[in-house]
Amino acid sequence: MRLALAVAALAAAAYLPSLAGVFHFDDYNVIVNYPTVHSWQALFERAGDGVRPLLKASYTLNWTLGFGFSFLNILIHAVNAVLLYLVGKDLFKNQSAALVAALLFALHPAQTEAVTYISGRSSSLMALFYLGALLAYLRGAHWSVSSLLFLFAMATRETAVTLPAALLLCELCRTERPGWKEILRRQGPHWALLLAGGLFLVANQRYFDLVAHGYTERSLADNLLTQVGGVSYLVLRLVSLHGYNIDPALPTLTQWTPALGFQAVLFVMLFILGIANLRSRPWIAFGVLWFFLQLAPTNSVVPRLDVANERQLYLACWGLFLALSVQFSKINLSTRKIVASAGVVLTVFLATSIFRQLEYRSEIALWESSVALAPWNARAHNNLGYAYQLAGRGQDARREYETALVFEPRHAKARLNLMFLPPE
């Protein structure tokens, strides 16, 4: 219990700078300028027309209270870190490795988008129910408990559909597992819920339109190429600890290149490595296959308008951290060296995480960072221009609107913003 509390405390303390953050980007579309979440009455009246009802309910809670958006995000993240510590410990009976993996998850700067960015809550709140269901299942709770939490996860974000496959992966890799008859009995309801959820998504016009619209943007073949690039972008953010961008504006790829082919081969080899280690090193298999499983809903066959966002790494990265932690614990090193190595890595993660959080302190700071990393992104230039305009910096705003139109002459918002920009 003390270790779990320590994990929660460190995860929460690491994200205290997020309390100084403000609303950004999609926060205005899904919270600030979205009347449905401004009162419980409006939320209930429109419950049948929308999606992600539990996520919206969490926004309504904060909006009606008048505070606590960032605080709740930090609390959710801290609980998730504890849940991952407990899940990791139950899976491989290695407390120290589970602890290190949970802390790596908690402090990695890629998590900032899911914690500091208010609407990034869709990933962290879904993970809360997802991991709760996973832990309940691993600890032998009645199937109804994990099934209900699975339902809550899907009502928060659709990417929770991977849970039944995650349960099966756990059974294939865990240190101790029941017989297959017992596994099928306990997992059956989750697969039935998955089927029902799939039918609901097909029947829901808004979900159907979102998926159909994606295929109007790029073909299945082009999407495959694009997603290789998108996953490569995410992996680089995971290992390089820099280049984080709220709007990376990754392009649609339509042709194979040597670099893209090399990346695809590496991913295939990594996947094969996972499969090959199911018996000999199940922690390696779990980490690799968990990573691909968590990215499957967002970076596979369904085209997305935004190819990759860092919050897609929120759950995916933990599997790799757990695999590396378990493998590292098996190296013949002294406890002092292990603690020192983990301490150095965690300190670096913490420092870069704080630096990234501080970029969320204002819209100007965040969008200046974004255009510096993706200067071709017309949307980022427009958003930076609007942030300048709200701050009374008219000349800077004009420059950014004009830059947006250079990169995208038909950018309607930039053209309108420039047209109605007050004279100096």
Short mmCIF file of C-alpha atoms in Angstrom, two decimals:
data_model
loop_
_atom_site.label_atom_id
_atom_site.label_comp_id
_atom_site.label_asym_id
_atom_site.label_seq_id
_atom_site.Cartn_x
_atom_site.Cartn_y
_atom_site.Cartn_z
CA MET A 1 0.00 0.00 0.00
CA ARG A 2 2.83 2.41 0.82
CA LEU A 3 4.44 1.85 -2.58
CA ALA A 4 1.11 2.44 -4.33
CA LEU A 5 0.63 5.69 -2.42
CA ALA A 6 4.19 6.72 -3.30
CA VAL A 7 3.51 6.11 -7.00
CA ALA A 8 0.34 8.20 -6.82
CA ALA A 9 2.09 11.01 -4.95
CA LEU A 10 4.99 11.17 -7.41
CA ALA A 11 2.67 11.08 -10.42
CA ALA A 12 0.55 13.89 -9.00
CA ALA A 13 3.51 16.02 -7.88
CA ALA A 14 5.15 15.73 -11.29
CA TYR A 15 2.12 17.32 -12.92
CA LEU A 16 1.50 20.17 -10.48
CA PRO A 17 2.76 22.67 -13.11
CA SER A 18 -0.28 21.65 -15.17
CA LEU A 19 -2.48 23.51 -12.70
CA ALA A 20 -1.27 26.73 -14.36
CA GLY A 21 -2.53 25.59 -17.78
CA VAL A 22 -5.42 27.13 -19.72
CA PHE A 23 -7.89 25.90 -22.31
CA HIS A 24 -6.38 25.08 -25.71
CA PHE A 25 -7.33 23.95 -29.20
CA ASP A 26 -10.11 21.30 -29.06
CA ASP A 27 -10.98 22.36 -25.51
CA TYR A 28 -13.03 25.14 -27.09
CA ASN A 29 -14.92 22.72 -29.37
CA VAL A 30 -15.73 20.10 -26.73
CA ILE A 31 -15.94 22.21 -23.56
CA VAL A 32 -15.84 26.02 -23.69
CA ASN A 33 -18.08 26.55 -26.74
CA TYR A 34 -20.10 23.35 -26.35
CA PRO A 35 -23.36 24.06 -24.45
CA THR A 36 -24.13 20.35 -24.01
CA VAL A 37 -21.56 20.09 -21.18
CA HIS A 38 -22.47 23.38 -19.50
CA SER A 39 -25.33 21.94 -17.43
CA TRP A 40 -26.61 18.54 -16.36
CA GLN A 41 -29.98 19.31 -17.93
CA ALA A 42 -28.44 19.97 -21.34
CA LEU A 43 -26.29 16.85 -21.06
CA PHE A 44 -29.28 14.60 -20.29
CA GLU A 45 -31.47 16.21 -22.96
CA ARG A 46 -28.88 15.52 -25.66
CA ALA A 47 -27.62 12.19 -24.33
CA GLY A 48 -29.10 10.22 -27.22
CA ASP A 49 -27.53 12.40 -29.91
CA GLY A 50 -23.90 12.41 -28.86
CA VAL A 51 -20.94 10.16 -28.19
CA ARG A 52 -18.61 9.56 -25.24
CA PRO A 53 -21.26 10.25 -22.55
CA LEU A 54 -19.04 9.60 -19.51
CA LEU A 55 -16.31 11.88 -20.85
CA LYS A 56 -18.90 14.62 -21.37
CA ALA A 57 -20.27 14.02 -17.87
CA SER A 58 -16.79 14.62 -16.44
CA TYR A 59 -16.59 17.94 -18.30
CA THR A 60 -20.06 18.86 -17.03
CA LEU A 61 -18.97 18.11 -13.47
CA ASN A 62 -16.03 20.50 -13.73
CA TRP A 63 -18.00 23.16 -15.61
CA THR A 64 -20.85 23.23 -13.12
CA LEU A 65 -18.42 23.32 -10.20
CA GLY A 66 -16.55 26.14 -11.89
CA PHE A 67 -13.10 24.67 -11.30
CA GLY A 68 -11.01 21.54 -11.20
CA PHE A 69 -10.40 20.63 -14.84
CA SER A 70 -6.64 20.28 -14.43
CA PHE A 71 -6.90 18.91 -10.89
CA LEU A 72 -9.16 16.06 -12.02
CA ASN A 73 -6.84 15.26 -14.94
CA ILE A 74 -3.89 15.00 -12.54
CA LEU A 75 -5.87 12.83 -10.12
CA ILE A 76 -6.91 10.45 -12.90
CA HIS A 77 -3.30 10.15 -14.04
CA ALA A 78 -2.09 9.39 -10.50
CA VAL A 79 -4.70 6.64 -10.08
CA ASN A 80 -3.76 5.18 -13.47
CA ALA A 81 -0.11 4.97 -12.40
CA VAL A 82 -1.16 3.01 -9.30
CA LEU A 83 -3.38 0.69 -11.33
CA LEU A 84 -0.52 -0.04 -13.71
CA TYR A 85 1.78 -0.79 -10.79
CA LEU A 86 -0.74 -3.28 -9.44
CA VAL A 87 -1.43 -4.86 -12.85
CA GLY A 88 2.29 -5.21 -13.59
CA LYS A 89 2.92 -6.79 -10.20
CA ASP A 90 0.09 -9.28 -10.66
CA LEU A 91 1.19 -10.23 -14.17
CA PHE A 92 4.85 -11.07 -13.60
CA LYS A 93 5.19 -11.22 -9.79
CA ASN A 94 8.05 -8.72 -9.95
CA GLN A 95 7.31 -5.82 -7.62
CA SER A 96 10.41 -3.75 -8.34
CA ALA A 97 9.96 -3.98 -12.12
CA ALA A 98 6.26 -3.12 -11.81
CA LEU A 99 7.16 -0.11 -9.66
CA VAL A 100 9.77 1.22 -12.10
CA ALA A 101 7.45 0.70 -15.09
CA ALA A 102 4.62 2.56 -13.35
CA LEU A 103 6.93 5.48 -12.54
CA LEU A 104 8.28 5.58 -16.09
CA PHE A 105 4.68 5.73 -17.29
CA ALA A 106 3.80 8.44 -14.78
CA LEU A 107 6.73 10.75 -15.53
CA HIS A 108 7.33 10.38 -19.28
CA PRO A 109 6.84 13.74 -21.07
CA ALA A 110 4.72 12.14 -23.81
CA GLN A 111 1.96 11.82 -21.19
CA THR A 112 1.64 15.60 -20.98
CA GLU A 113 -0.92 15.78 -23.77
CA ALA A 114 -3.23 13.35 -21.93
CA VAL A 115 -2.84 15.16 -18.60
CA THR A 116 -2.10 18.87 -19.11
CA TYR A 117 -4.28 19.27 -22.20
CA ILE A 118 -7.80 19.25 -20.75
CA SER A 119 -9.52 17.40 -23.59
CA GLY A 120 -6.67 14.89 -23.51
CA ARG A 121 -8.73 13.49 -20.63
CA SER A 122 -10.46 11.26 -23.18
CA SER A 123 -7.37 9.03 -23.11
CA SER A 124 -6.64 9.10 -19.38
CA LEU A 125 -10.25 8.70 -18.20
CA MET A 126 -10.79 5.80 -20.60
CA ALA A 127 -7.58 4.27 -19.24
CA LEU A 128 -8.92 4.57 -15.68
CA PHE A 129 -11.90 2.30 -16.42
CA TYR A 130 -9.87 0.09 -18.77
CA LEU A 131 -7.19 -0.60 -16.18
CA GLY A 132 -9.79 -1.01 -13.46
CA ALA A 133 -11.43 -3.72 -15.56
CA LEU A 134 -8.06 -5.35 -16.22
CA LEU A 135 -7.10 -5.40 -12.54
CA ALA A 136 -10.52 -6.72 -11.47
CA TYR A 137 -10.20 -9.53 -14.00
CA LEU A 138 -6.65 -10.46 -12.95
CA ARG A 139 -7.66 -10.55 -9.28
CA GLY A 140 -10.54 -12.91 -9.90
CA ALA A 141 -13.46 -10.52 -9.36
CA HIS A 142 -16.82 -11.58 -10.76
CA TRP A 143 -16.97 -11.07 -14.52
CA SER A 144 -19.73 -8.50 -14.06
CA VAL A 145 -17.30 -6.10 -12.37
CA SER A 146 -14.77 -6.02 -15.19
CA SER A 147 -17.57 -6.05 -17.78
CA LEU A 148 -19.20 -2.99 -16.22
CA LEU A 149 -15.88 -1.14 -16.13
CA PHE A 150 -15.31 -2.13 -19.77
CA LEU A 151 -18.68 -0.61 -20.63
CA PHE A 152 -17.68 2.60 -18.82
CA ALA A 153 -14.39 2.68 -20.74
CA MET A 154 -16.17 2.37 -24.09
CA ALA A 155 -18.60 5.12 -23.02
CA THR A 156 -15.57 7.33 -22.48
CA ARG A 157 -13.51 6.64 -25.60
CA GLU A 158 -13.95 4.11 -28.38
CA THR A 159 -10.35 2.90 -28.26
CA ALA A 160 -11.34 0.81 -25.23
CA VAL A 161 -12.53 -1.85 -27.69
CA THR A 162 -9.12 -3.51 -27.32
CA LEU A 163 -9.83 -4.65 -23.76
CA PRO A 164 -11.00 -8.23 -24.56
CA ALA A 165 -7.83 -8.77 -26.62
CA ALA A 166 -5.78 -7.27 -23.77
CA LEU A 167 -7.34 -9.76 -21.33
CA LEU A 168 -6.42 -12.61 -23.67
CA LEU A 169 -2.87 -11.25 -23.98
CA CYS A 170 -2.58 -11.15 -20.20
CA GLU A 171 -3.62 -14.78 -19.95
CA LEU A 172 -1.06 -15.78 -22.58
CA CYS A 173 1.76 -14.01 -20.75
CA ARG A 174 0.97 -14.01 -17.03
CA THR A 175 3.00 -16.09 -14.59
CA GLU A 176 0.01 -18.09 -13.35
CA ARG A 177 -3.16 -18.64 -15.33
CA PRO A 178 -6.32 -20.75 -15.00
CA GLY A 179 -7.42 -23.39 -17.48
CA TRP A 180 -8.81 -22.42 -20.87
CA LYS A 181 -12.35 -23.39 -19.91
CA GLU A 182 -12.23 -20.91 -17.01
CA ILE A 183 -10.65 -18.26 -19.24
CA LEU A 184 -13.42 -18.62 -21.82
CA ARG A 185 -16.09 -18.48 -19.12
CA ARG A 186 -14.72 -15.27 -17.64
CA GLN A 187 -13.83 -13.57 -20.91
CA GLY A 188 -16.99 -14.46 -22.83
CA PRO A 189 -19.05 -11.50 -21.50
CA HIS A 190 -16.33 -9.03 -22.54
CA TRP A 191 -16.33 -10.33 -26.11
CA ALA A 192 -20.13 -10.17 -26.14
CA LEU A 193 -19.94 -6.53 -25.01
CA LEU A 194 -17.40 -5.85 -27.73
CA LEU A 195 -19.79 -7.25 -30.34
CA ALA A 196 -22.66 -5.17 -28.94
CA GLY A 197 -20.46 -2.09 -28.93
CA GLY A 198 -19.48 -2.71 -32.55
CA LEU A 199 -23.13 -2.97 -33.55
CA PHE A 200 -23.85 0.26 -31.68
CA LEU A 201 -21.03 2.08 -33.48
CA VAL A 202 -22.32 0.91 -36.85
CA ALA A 203 -25.88 1.95 -35.98
CA ASN A 204 -24.87 5.34 -34.55
CA GLN A 205 -24.96 7.81 -37.43
CA ARG A 206 -22.33 10.12 -35.98
CA TYR A 207 -19.79 7.35 -35.50
CA PHE A 208 -20.56 5.98 -38.94
CA ASP A 209 -20.10 9.40 -40.53
CA LEU A 210 -16.76 9.91 -38.76
CA VAL A 211 -15.37 6.61 -40.03
CA ALA A 212 -16.80 7.12 -43.52
CA HIS A 213 -15.34 10.63 -43.71
CA GLY A 214 -11.90 9.24 -42.94
CA TYR A 215 -12.02 7.08 -46.06
CA THR A 216 -12.83 10.15 -48.16
CA GLU A 217 -9.51 11.65 -47.03
CA ARG A 218 -7.24 8.77 -48.06
CA SER A 219 -7.45 5.27 -49.50
CA LEU A 220 -6.76 2.12 -47.50
CA ALA A 221 -3.36 1.72 -49.19
CA ASP A 222 -2.38 5.34 -48.58
CA ASN A 223 -3.57 5.03 -45.00
CA LEU A 224 -1.26 2.04 -44.45
CA LEU A 225 1.74 4.09 -45.62
CA THR A 226 0.64 7.07 -43.59
CA GLN A 227 0.23 5.03 -40.43
CA VAL A 228 3.73 3.60 -40.75
CA GLY A 229 4.92 7.19 -40.71
CA GLY A 230 2.57 8.04 -37.85
CA VAL A 231 3.73 5.18 -35.62
CA SER A 232 7.34 6.06 -36.41
CA TYR A 233 6.62 9.62 -35.28
CA LEU A 234 5.17 8.34 -32.00
CA VAL A 235 8.09 5.97 -31.36
CA LEU A 236 10.52 8.83 -31.93
CA ARG A 237 8.62 10.97 -29.40
CA LEU A 238 8.85 8.08 -26.96
CA VAL A 239 12.61 7.61 -27.17
CA SER A 240 13.92 11.08 -28.06
CA LEU A 241 12.10 13.02 -25.30
CA HIS A 242 11.68 16.08 -27.49
CA GLY A 243 9.73 17.41 -30.48
CA TYR A 244 6.34 17.27 -28.76
CA ASN A 245 3.68 19.12 -30.75
CA ILE A 246 -0.02 19.52 -30.01
CA ASP A 247 -0.69 19.68 -33.78
CA PRO A 248 2.11 17.94 -35.73
CA ALA A 249 0.13 17.99 -39.00
CA LEU A 250 1.75 14.84 -40.37
CA PRO A 251 1.19 14.51 -44.11
CA THR A 252 -0.64 11.76 -45.98
CA LEU A 253 1.94 9.46 -47.58
CA THR A 254 1.19 7.95 -50.97
CA GLN A 255 4.46 6.31 -52.04
CA TRP A 256 6.94 3.95 -50.49
CA THR A 257 10.38 5.37 -49.83
CA PRO A 258 13.51 3.58 -48.58
CA ALA A 259 13.12 5.21 -45.16
CA LEU A 260 9.44 4.25 -44.94
CA GLY A 261 10.20 0.71 -46.04
CA PHE A 262 12.92 0.42 -43.41
CA GLN A 263 10.50 1.61 -40.72
CA ALA A 264 7.86 -0.90 -41.83
CA VAL A 265 10.39 -3.76 -41.74
CA LEU A 266 11.42 -2.76 -38.21
CA PHE A 267 7.80 -2.82 -37.03
CA VAL A 268 7.23 -6.26 -38.58
CA MET A 269 10.39 -7.56 -36.94
CA LEU A 270 9.33 -6.10 -33.59
CA PHE A 271 5.94 -7.78 -33.88
CA ILE A 272 7.58 -11.11 -34.74
CA LEU A 273 9.87 -10.66 -31.74
CA GLY A 274 6.79 -10.33 -29.55
CA ILE A 275 5.17 -13.47 -30.92
CA ALA A 276 8.42 -15.45 -30.72
CA ASN A 277 8.87 -14.69 -27.01
CA LEU A 278 5.43 -15.77 -25.79
CA ARG A 279 6.90 -18.88 -24.14
CA SER A 280 10.52 -18.02 -23.41
CA ARG A 281 10.25 -14.37 -22.31
CA PRO A 282 6.55 -13.59 -21.86
CA TRP A 283 7.28 -10.11 -20.49
CA ILE A 284 8.92 -9.17 -23.81
CA ALA A 285 5.97 -10.61 -25.71
CA PHE A 286 3.52 -8.75 -23.51
CA GLY A 287 5.27 -5.40 -23.85
CA VAL A 288 5.59 -5.52 -27.63
CA LEU A 289 2.11 -6.89 -28.33
CA TRP A 290 0.52 -4.51 -25.80
CA PHE A 291 2.15 -1.59 -27.62
CA PHE A 292 0.74 -2.60 -31.01
CA LEU A 293 -2.63 -3.52 -29.52
CA GLN A 294 -3.11 -0.11 -27.87
CA LEU A 295 -2.22 1.70 -31.11
CA ALA A 296 -4.43 -0.52 -33.28
CA PRO A 297 -7.66 1.54 -32.98
CA THR A 298 -5.98 4.81 -33.96
CA ASN A 299 -3.07 3.76 -36.16
CA SER A 300 -4.18 0.87 -38.33
CA VAL A 301 -6.95 0.52 -40.92
CA VAL A 302 -9.29 3.40 -40.05
CA PRO A 303 -8.05 6.71 -41.52
CA ARG A 304 -7.88 9.64 -39.08
CA LEU A 305 -7.73 13.29 -40.02
CA ASP A 306 -4.90 13.77 -37.53
CA VAL A 307 -2.43 10.99 -38.25
CA ALA A 308 -0.81 10.91 -34.81
CA ASN A 309 -1.14 12.63 -31.45
CA GLU A 310 1.03 12.00 -28.41
CA ARG A 311 -1.89 10.97 -26.21
CA GLN A 312 -2.12 7.80 -28.33
CA LEU A 313 1.00 6.69 -26.45
CA TYR A 314 -0.69 7.08 -23.07
CA LEU A 315 -1.38 3.38 -22.47
CA ALA A 316 0.75 1.96 -25.28
CA CYS A 317 4.08 3.02 -23.77
CA TRP A 318 3.55 1.20 -20.46
CA GLY A 319 3.85 -2.28 -21.99
CA LEU A 320 7.31 -1.44 -23.33
CA PHE A 321 8.33 0.09 -19.99
CA LEU A 322 7.20 -3.05 -18.16
CA ALA A 323 9.05 -5.36 -20.55
CA LEU A 324 12.27 -3.36 -20.23
CA SER A 325 11.95 -3.14 -16.45
CA VAL A 326 11.45 -6.90 -16.02
CA GLN A 327 14.32 -7.67 -18.42
CA PHE A 328 16.62 -5.17 -16.67
CA SER A 329 15.80 -6.69 -13.28
CA LYS A 330 17.14 -10.03 -14.53
CA ILE A 331 20.58 -8.58 -15.24
CA ASN A 332 23.11 -9.42 -12.55
CA LEU A 333 23.53 -5.92 -11.13
CA SER A 334 23.66 -4.69 -7.57
CA THR A 335 20.56 -3.07 -6.08
CA ARG A 336 22.47 0.21 -5.78
CA LYS A 337 23.24 0.28 -9.51
CA ILE A 338 19.67 -0.59 -10.44
CA VAL A 339 18.27 2.15 -8.20
CA ALA A 340 20.82 4.67 -9.51
CA SER A 341 20.04 3.85 -13.15
CA ALA A 342 16.30 4.09 -12.60
CA GLY A 343 16.77 7.33 -10.68
CA VAL A 344 18.70 8.95 -13.52
CA VAL A 345 16.12 7.97 -16.15
CA LEU A 346 13.19 9.07 -13.98
CA THR A 347 14.87 12.41 -13.24
CA VAL A 348 15.36 13.07 -16.95
CA PHE A 349 11.72 12.13 -17.62
CA LEU A 350 10.55 14.46 -14.86
CA ALA A 351 12.63 17.42 -16.06
CA THR A 352 11.48 17.12 -19.68
CA SER A 353 7.89 16.59 -18.54
CA ILE A 354 7.91 19.81 -16.52
CA PHE A 355 9.42 21.70 -19.44
CA ARG A 356 6.67 20.42 -21.73
CA GLN A 357 3.95 21.27 -19.22
CA LEU A 358 5.16 24.87 -19.03
CA GLU A 359 4.47 25.24 -22.75
CA TYR A 360 0.78 24.83 -21.90
CA ARG A 361 0.83 27.89 -19.61
CA SER A 362 -0.58 30.07 -22.40
CA GLU A 363 -1.93 29.66 -25.91
CA ILE A 364 0.85 31.85 -27.26
CA ALA A 365 3.57 29.67 -25.72
CA LEU A 366 1.95 26.45 -26.95
CA TRP A 367 1.37 27.60 -30.53
CA GLU A 368 4.78 29.24 -30.80
CA SER A 369 6.23 25.85 -29.93
CA SER A 370 3.94 24.18 -32.48
CA VAL A 371 4.84 26.39 -35.45
CA ALA A 372 8.53 26.14 -34.61
CA LEU A 373 8.29 22.34 -34.97
CA ALA A 374 5.88 22.29 -37.95
CA PRO A 375 6.30 25.61 -39.81
CA TRP A 376 4.23 24.26 -42.74
CA ASN A 377 1.12 23.86 -40.56
CA ALA A 378 -1.41 26.51 -41.62
CA ARG A 379 -3.77 25.64 -38.78
CA ALA A 380 -1.07 26.21 -36.17
CA HIS A 381 -0.15 29.59 -37.70
CA ASN A 382 -3.82 30.61 -37.65
CA ASN A 383 -4.22 29.55 -34.04
CA LEU A 384 -1.05 31.40 -33.05
CA GLY A 385 -2.34 34.46 -34.90
CA TYR A 386 -5.62 34.33 -32.98
CA ALA A 387 -3.73 33.98 -29.69
CA TYR A 388 -1.69 37.06 -30.61
CA GLN A 389 -4.88 38.89 -31.54
CA LEU A 390 -6.49 38.16 -28.17
CA ALA A 391 -3.33 39.45 -26.49
CA GLY A 392 -3.54 42.73 -28.42
CA ARG A 393 -0.56 41.97 -30.68
CA GLY A 394 -2.17 42.91 -33.98
CA GLN A 395 0.93 43.00 -36.17
CA ASP A 396 2.05 39.57 -34.99
CA ALA A 397 -1.46 38.25 -35.58
CA ARG A 398 -1.51 39.61 -39.12
CA ARG A 399 1.84 38.01 -39.87
CA GLU A 400 0.63 34.59 -38.71
CA TYR A 401 -2.67 34.79 -40.63
CA GLU A 402 -0.78 35.72 -43.79
CA THR A 403 1.69 32.88 -43.22
CA ALA A 404 -1.21 30.43 -42.82
CA LEU A 405 -2.59 31.56 -46.18
CA VAL A 406 0.80 31.10 -47.83
CA PHE A 407 0.81 27.43 -46.85
CA GLU A 408 -2.93 26.91 -47.38
CA PRO A 409 -4.53 29.63 -49.55
CA ARG A 410 -8.04 28.24 -48.97
CA HIS A 411 -7.77 28.27 -45.18
CA ALA A 412 -11.16 29.83 -44.42
CA LYS A 413 -10.55 30.67 -40.76
CA ALA A 414 -7.28 32.44 -41.45
CA ARG A 415 -8.88 34.45 -44.26
CA LEU A 416 -11.81 35.49 -42.07
CA ASN A 417 -9.55 36.30 -39.11
CA LEU A 418 -7.38 38.47 -41.33
CA MET A 419 -10.43 40.18 -42.83
CA PHE A 420 -11.87 41.10 -39.43
CA LEU A 421 -8.57 41.87 -37.72
CA PRO A 422 -8.98 45.31 -36.10
CA PRO A 423 -6.61 47.97 -37.50
CA GLU A 424 -3.68 49.01 -35.34
#
